[in-house]
PDB file of C-alpha atoms in Angstrom:
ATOM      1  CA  UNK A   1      41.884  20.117 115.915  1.00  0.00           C
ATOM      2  CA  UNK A   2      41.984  18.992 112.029  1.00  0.00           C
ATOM      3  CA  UNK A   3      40.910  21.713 110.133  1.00  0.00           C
ATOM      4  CA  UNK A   4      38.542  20.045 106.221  1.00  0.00           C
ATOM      5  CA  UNK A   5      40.993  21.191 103.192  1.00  0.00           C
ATOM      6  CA  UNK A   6      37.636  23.606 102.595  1.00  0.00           C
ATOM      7  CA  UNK A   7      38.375  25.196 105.985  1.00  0.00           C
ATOM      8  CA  UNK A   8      41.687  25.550 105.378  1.00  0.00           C
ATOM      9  CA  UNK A   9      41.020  26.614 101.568  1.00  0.00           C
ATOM     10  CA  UNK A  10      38.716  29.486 102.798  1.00  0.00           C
ATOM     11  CA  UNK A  11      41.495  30.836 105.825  1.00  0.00           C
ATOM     12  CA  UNK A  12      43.729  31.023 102.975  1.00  0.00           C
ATOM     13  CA  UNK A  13      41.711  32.556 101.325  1.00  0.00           C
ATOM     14  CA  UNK A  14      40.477  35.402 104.314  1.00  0.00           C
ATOM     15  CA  UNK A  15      44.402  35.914 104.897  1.00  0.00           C
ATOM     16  CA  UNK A  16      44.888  36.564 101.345  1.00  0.00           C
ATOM     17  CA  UNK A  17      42.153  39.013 101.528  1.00  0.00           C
ATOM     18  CA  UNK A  18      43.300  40.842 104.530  1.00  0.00           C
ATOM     19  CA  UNK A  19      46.947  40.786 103.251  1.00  0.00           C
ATOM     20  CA  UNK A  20      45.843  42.556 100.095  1.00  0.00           C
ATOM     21  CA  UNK A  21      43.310  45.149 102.106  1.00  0.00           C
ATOM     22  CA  UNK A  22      46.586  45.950 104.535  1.00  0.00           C
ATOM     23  CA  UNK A  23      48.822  46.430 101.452  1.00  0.00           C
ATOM     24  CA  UNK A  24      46.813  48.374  99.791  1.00  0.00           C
ATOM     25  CA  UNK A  25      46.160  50.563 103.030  1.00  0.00           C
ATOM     26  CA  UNK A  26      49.770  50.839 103.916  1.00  0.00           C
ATOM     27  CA  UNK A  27      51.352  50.780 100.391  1.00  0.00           C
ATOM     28  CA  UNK A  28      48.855  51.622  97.437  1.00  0.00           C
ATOM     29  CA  UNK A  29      46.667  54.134  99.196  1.00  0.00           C
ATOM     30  CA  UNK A  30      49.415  56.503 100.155  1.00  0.00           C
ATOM     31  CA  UNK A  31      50.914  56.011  96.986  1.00  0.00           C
ATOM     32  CA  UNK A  32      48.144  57.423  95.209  1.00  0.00           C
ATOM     33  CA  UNK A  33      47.574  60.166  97.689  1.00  0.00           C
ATOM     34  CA  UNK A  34      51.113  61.712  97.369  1.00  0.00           C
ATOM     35  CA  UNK A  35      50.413  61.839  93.820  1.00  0.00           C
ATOM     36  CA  UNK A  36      47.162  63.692  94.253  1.00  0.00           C
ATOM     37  CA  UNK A  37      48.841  65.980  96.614  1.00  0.00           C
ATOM     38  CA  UNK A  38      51.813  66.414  94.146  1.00  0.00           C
ATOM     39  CA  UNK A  39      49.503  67.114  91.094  1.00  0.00           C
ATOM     40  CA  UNK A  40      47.311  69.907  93.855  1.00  0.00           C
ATOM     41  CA  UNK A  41      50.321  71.343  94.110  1.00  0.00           C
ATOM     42  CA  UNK A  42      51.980  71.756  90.721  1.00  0.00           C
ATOM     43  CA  UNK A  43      48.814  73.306  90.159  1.00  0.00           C
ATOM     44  CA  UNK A  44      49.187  75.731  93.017  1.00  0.00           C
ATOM     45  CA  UNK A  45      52.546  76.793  91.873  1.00  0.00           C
ATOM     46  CA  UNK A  46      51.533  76.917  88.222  1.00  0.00           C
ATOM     47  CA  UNK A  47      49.278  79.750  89.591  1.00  0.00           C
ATOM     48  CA  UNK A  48      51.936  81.052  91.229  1.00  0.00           C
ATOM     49  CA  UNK A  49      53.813  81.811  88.525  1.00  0.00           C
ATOM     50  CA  UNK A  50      51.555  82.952  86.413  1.00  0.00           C
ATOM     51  CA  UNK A  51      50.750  85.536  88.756  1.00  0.00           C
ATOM     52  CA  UNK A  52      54.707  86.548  88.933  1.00  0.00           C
ATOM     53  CA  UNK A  53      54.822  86.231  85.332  1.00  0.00           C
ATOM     54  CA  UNK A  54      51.632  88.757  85.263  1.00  0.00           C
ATOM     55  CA  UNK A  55      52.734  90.669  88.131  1.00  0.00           C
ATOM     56  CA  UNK A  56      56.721  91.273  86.622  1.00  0.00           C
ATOM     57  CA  UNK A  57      54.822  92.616  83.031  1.00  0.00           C
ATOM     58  CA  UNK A  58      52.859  95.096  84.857  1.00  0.00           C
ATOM     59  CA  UNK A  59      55.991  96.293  87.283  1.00  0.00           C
ATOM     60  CA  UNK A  60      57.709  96.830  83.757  1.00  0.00           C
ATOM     61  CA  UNK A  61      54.937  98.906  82.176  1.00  0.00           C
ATOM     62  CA  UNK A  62      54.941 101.045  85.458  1.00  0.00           C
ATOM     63  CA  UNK A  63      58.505 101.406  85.186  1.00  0.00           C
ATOM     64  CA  UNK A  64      58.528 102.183  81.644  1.00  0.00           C
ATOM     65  CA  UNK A  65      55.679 104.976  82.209  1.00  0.00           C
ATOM     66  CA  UNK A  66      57.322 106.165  85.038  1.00  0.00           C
ATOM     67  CA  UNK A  67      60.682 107.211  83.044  1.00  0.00           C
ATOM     68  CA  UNK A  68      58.720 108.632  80.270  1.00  0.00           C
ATOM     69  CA  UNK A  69      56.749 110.456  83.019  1.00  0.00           C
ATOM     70  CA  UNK A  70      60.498 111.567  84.320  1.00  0.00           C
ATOM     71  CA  UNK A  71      61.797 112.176  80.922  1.00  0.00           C
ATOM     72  CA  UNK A  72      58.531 114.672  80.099  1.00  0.00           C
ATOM     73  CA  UNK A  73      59.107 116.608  83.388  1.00  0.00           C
ATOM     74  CA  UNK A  74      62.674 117.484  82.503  1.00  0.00           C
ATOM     75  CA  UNK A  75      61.798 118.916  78.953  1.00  0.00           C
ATOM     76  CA  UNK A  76      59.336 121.362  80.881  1.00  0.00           C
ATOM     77  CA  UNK A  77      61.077 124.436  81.393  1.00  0.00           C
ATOM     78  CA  UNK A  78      62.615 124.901  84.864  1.00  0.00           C
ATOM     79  CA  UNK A  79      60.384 127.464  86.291  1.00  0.00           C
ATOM     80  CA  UNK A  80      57.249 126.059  85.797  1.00  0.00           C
ATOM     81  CA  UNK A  81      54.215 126.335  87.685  1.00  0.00           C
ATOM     82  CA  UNK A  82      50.579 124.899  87.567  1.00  0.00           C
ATOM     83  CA  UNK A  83      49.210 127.978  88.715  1.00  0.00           C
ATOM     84  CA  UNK A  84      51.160 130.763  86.134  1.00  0.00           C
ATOM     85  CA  UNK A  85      50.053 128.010  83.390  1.00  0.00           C
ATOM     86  CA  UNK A  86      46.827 128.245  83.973  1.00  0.00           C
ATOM     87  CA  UNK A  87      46.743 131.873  84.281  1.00  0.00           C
ATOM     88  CA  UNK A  88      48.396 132.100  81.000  1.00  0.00           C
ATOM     89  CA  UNK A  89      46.225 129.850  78.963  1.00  0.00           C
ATOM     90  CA  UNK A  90      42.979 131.440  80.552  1.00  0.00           C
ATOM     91  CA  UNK A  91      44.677 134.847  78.428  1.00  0.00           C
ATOM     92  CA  UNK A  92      44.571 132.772  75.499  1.00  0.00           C
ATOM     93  CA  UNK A  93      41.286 131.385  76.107  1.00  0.00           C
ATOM     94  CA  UNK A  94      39.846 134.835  76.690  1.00  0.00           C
ATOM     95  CA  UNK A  95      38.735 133.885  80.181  1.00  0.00           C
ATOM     96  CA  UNK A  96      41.292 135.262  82.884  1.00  0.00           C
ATOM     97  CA  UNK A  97      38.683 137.595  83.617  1.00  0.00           C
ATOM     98  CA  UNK A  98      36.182 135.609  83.806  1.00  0.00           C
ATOM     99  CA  UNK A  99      38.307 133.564  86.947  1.00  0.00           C
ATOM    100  CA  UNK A 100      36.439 134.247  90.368  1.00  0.00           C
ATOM    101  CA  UNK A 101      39.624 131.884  92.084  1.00  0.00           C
ATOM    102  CA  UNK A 102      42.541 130.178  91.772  1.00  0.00           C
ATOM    103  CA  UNK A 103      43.472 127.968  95.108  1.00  0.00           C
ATOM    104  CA  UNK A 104      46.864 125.878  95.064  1.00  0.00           C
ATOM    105  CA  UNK A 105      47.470 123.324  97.106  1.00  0.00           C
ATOM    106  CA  UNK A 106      50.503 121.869  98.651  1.00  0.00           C
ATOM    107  CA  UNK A 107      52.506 119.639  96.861  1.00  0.00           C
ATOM    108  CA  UNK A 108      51.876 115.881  97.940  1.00  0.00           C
ATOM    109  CA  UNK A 109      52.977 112.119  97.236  1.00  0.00           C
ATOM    110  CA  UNK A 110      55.534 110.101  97.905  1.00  0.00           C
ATOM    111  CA  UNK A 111      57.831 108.727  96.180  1.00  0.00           C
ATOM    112  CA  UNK A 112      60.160 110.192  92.769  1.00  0.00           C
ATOM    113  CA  UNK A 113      57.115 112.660  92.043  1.00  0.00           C
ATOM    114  CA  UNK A 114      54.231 114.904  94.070  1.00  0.00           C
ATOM    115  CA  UNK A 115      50.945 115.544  92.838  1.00  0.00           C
ATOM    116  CA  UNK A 116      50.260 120.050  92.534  1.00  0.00           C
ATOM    117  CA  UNK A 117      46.692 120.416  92.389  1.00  0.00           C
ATOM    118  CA  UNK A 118      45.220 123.771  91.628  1.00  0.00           C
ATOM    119  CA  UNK A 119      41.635 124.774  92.079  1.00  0.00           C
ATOM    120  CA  UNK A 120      39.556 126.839  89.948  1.00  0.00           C
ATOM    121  CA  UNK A 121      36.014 128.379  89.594  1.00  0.00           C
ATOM    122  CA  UNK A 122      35.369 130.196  86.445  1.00  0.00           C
ATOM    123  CA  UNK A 123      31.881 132.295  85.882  1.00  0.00           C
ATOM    124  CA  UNK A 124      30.209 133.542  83.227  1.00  0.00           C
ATOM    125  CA  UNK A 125      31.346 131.819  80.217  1.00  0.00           C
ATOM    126  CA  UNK A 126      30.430 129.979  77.225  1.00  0.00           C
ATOM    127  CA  UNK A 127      30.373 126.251  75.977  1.00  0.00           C
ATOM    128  CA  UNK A 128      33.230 127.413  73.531  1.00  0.00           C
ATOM    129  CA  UNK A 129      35.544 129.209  75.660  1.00  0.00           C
ATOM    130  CA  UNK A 130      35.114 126.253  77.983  1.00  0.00           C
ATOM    131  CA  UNK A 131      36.024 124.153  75.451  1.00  0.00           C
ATOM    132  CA  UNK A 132      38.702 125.984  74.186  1.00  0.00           C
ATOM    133  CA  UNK A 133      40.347 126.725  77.588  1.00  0.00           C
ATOM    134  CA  UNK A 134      40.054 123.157  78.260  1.00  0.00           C
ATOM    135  CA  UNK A 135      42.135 122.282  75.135  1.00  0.00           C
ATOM    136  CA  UNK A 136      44.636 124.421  76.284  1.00  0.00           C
ATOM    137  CA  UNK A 137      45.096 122.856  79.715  1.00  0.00           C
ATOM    138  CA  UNK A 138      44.988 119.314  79.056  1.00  0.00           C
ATOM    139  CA  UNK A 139      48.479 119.086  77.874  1.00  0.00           C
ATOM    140  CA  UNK A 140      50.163 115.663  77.610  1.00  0.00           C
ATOM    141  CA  UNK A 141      53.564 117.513  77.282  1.00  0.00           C
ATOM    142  CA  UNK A 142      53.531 119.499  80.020  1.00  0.00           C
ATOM    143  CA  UNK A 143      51.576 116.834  82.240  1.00  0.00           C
ATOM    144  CA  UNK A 144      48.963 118.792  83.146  1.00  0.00           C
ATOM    145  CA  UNK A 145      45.098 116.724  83.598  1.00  0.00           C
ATOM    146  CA  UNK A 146      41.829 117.840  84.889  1.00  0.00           C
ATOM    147  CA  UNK A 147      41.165 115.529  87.779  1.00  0.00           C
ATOM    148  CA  UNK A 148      37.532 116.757  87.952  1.00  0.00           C
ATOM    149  CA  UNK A 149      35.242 118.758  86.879  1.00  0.00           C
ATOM    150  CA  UNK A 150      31.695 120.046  87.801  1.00  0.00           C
ATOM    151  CA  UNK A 151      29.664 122.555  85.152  1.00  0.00           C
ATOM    152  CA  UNK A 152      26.441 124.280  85.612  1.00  0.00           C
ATOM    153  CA  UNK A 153      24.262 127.146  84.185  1.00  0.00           C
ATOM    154  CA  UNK A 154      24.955 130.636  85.905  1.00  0.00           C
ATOM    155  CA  UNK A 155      21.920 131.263  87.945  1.00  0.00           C
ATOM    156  CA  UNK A 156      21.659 135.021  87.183  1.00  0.00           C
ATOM    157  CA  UNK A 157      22.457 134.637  83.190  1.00  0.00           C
ATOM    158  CA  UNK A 158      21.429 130.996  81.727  1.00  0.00           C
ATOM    159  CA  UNK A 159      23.344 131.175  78.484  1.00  0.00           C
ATOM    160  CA  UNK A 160      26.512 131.045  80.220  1.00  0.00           C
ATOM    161  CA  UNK A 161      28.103 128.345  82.303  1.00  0.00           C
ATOM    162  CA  UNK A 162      29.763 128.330  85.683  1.00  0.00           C
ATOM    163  CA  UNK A 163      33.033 125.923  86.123  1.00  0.00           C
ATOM    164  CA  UNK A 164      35.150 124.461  89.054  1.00  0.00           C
ATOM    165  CA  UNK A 165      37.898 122.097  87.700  1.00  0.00           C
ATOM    166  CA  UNK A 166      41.105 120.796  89.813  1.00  0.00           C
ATOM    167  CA  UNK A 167      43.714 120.520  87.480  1.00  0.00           C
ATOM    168  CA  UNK A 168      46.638 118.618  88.740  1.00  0.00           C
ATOM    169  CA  UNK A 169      50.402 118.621  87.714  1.00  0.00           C
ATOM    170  CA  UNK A 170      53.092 116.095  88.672  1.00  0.00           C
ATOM    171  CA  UNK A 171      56.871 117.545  89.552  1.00  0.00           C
ATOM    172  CA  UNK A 172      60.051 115.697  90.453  1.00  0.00           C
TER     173      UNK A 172
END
């Protein structure tokens, strides 16, 4: 069978057309999507490392608060404790009598330092002896923070105030 040079012109012309469909498919196509996949995952690791980058800076800052924490406990003196502290700037404050308790708690963490937690209820005082004690006990130096505290009006006498704070302490 004689194929007309217009058959044979347009076979040419359908295996020319498959030949380029296959090469693309086989060659071109996965070409392009290795690159995509390549570019997905620079990107990925770009993240990555951004977030070692971010995570490394905030491991140094604890590190670096952490030896000035260490460096602050061993100027305290030797022998001291949350609970005598408080005792002795309630004297100062002019409201050691005015303490209804004092409850320590064990020591706890882990790691290089434990948490001492003391807790307190004072009755009967005023705004400015609450103030005042509290400017006493909040002591960067000695690292002593209230954690929490809850203040209400005495119920028998209304121009004084009744206090329970948890003051915390770290040691080494």
């Amino acid at each position: 069978m004689q194929l007309a040079k217009r058959e044979k012109y347009l076979i040419g012309l359908a295996v020319c057309v498959i030949v380029f469909a296959v090469l693309i498919q086989l060659v071109i196509m996965p070409f392009v999507d290795g690159r995509q996949r390549m570019q997905n995952s620079v990107a990925a690791q770009e993240k990555n490392l951004q977030k070692i980058v971010r995570l490394s800076q905030e491991y140094k800052a604890l590190e670096q608060d952490s030896e000035t924490l260490t460096e602050r406990l061993a100027s305290r003196p030797g022998n001291f404790t949350l609970f005598s502290f408080l005792e002795k700037a309630a004297g100062k404050a002019g409201v050691k009598n005015n303490i209804k308790y004092m409850k320590p708690s064990a020591s706890t963490g882990k790691g290089p330092f434990k948490e001492s937690l003391v807790e307190m209820k004072l009755e009967k005082i005023t705004l400015k002896q609450m103030v005042d004690y509290l400017k006493l006990i909040e002591s960067p130096d000695d690292i002593v923070s209230v954690k929490r505290i809850s203040v209400q009006t005495n119920k028998k006498e209304t121009q004084y105030l009744d206090a329970i704070l948890q003051v915390l302490t770290f040691s080494s």
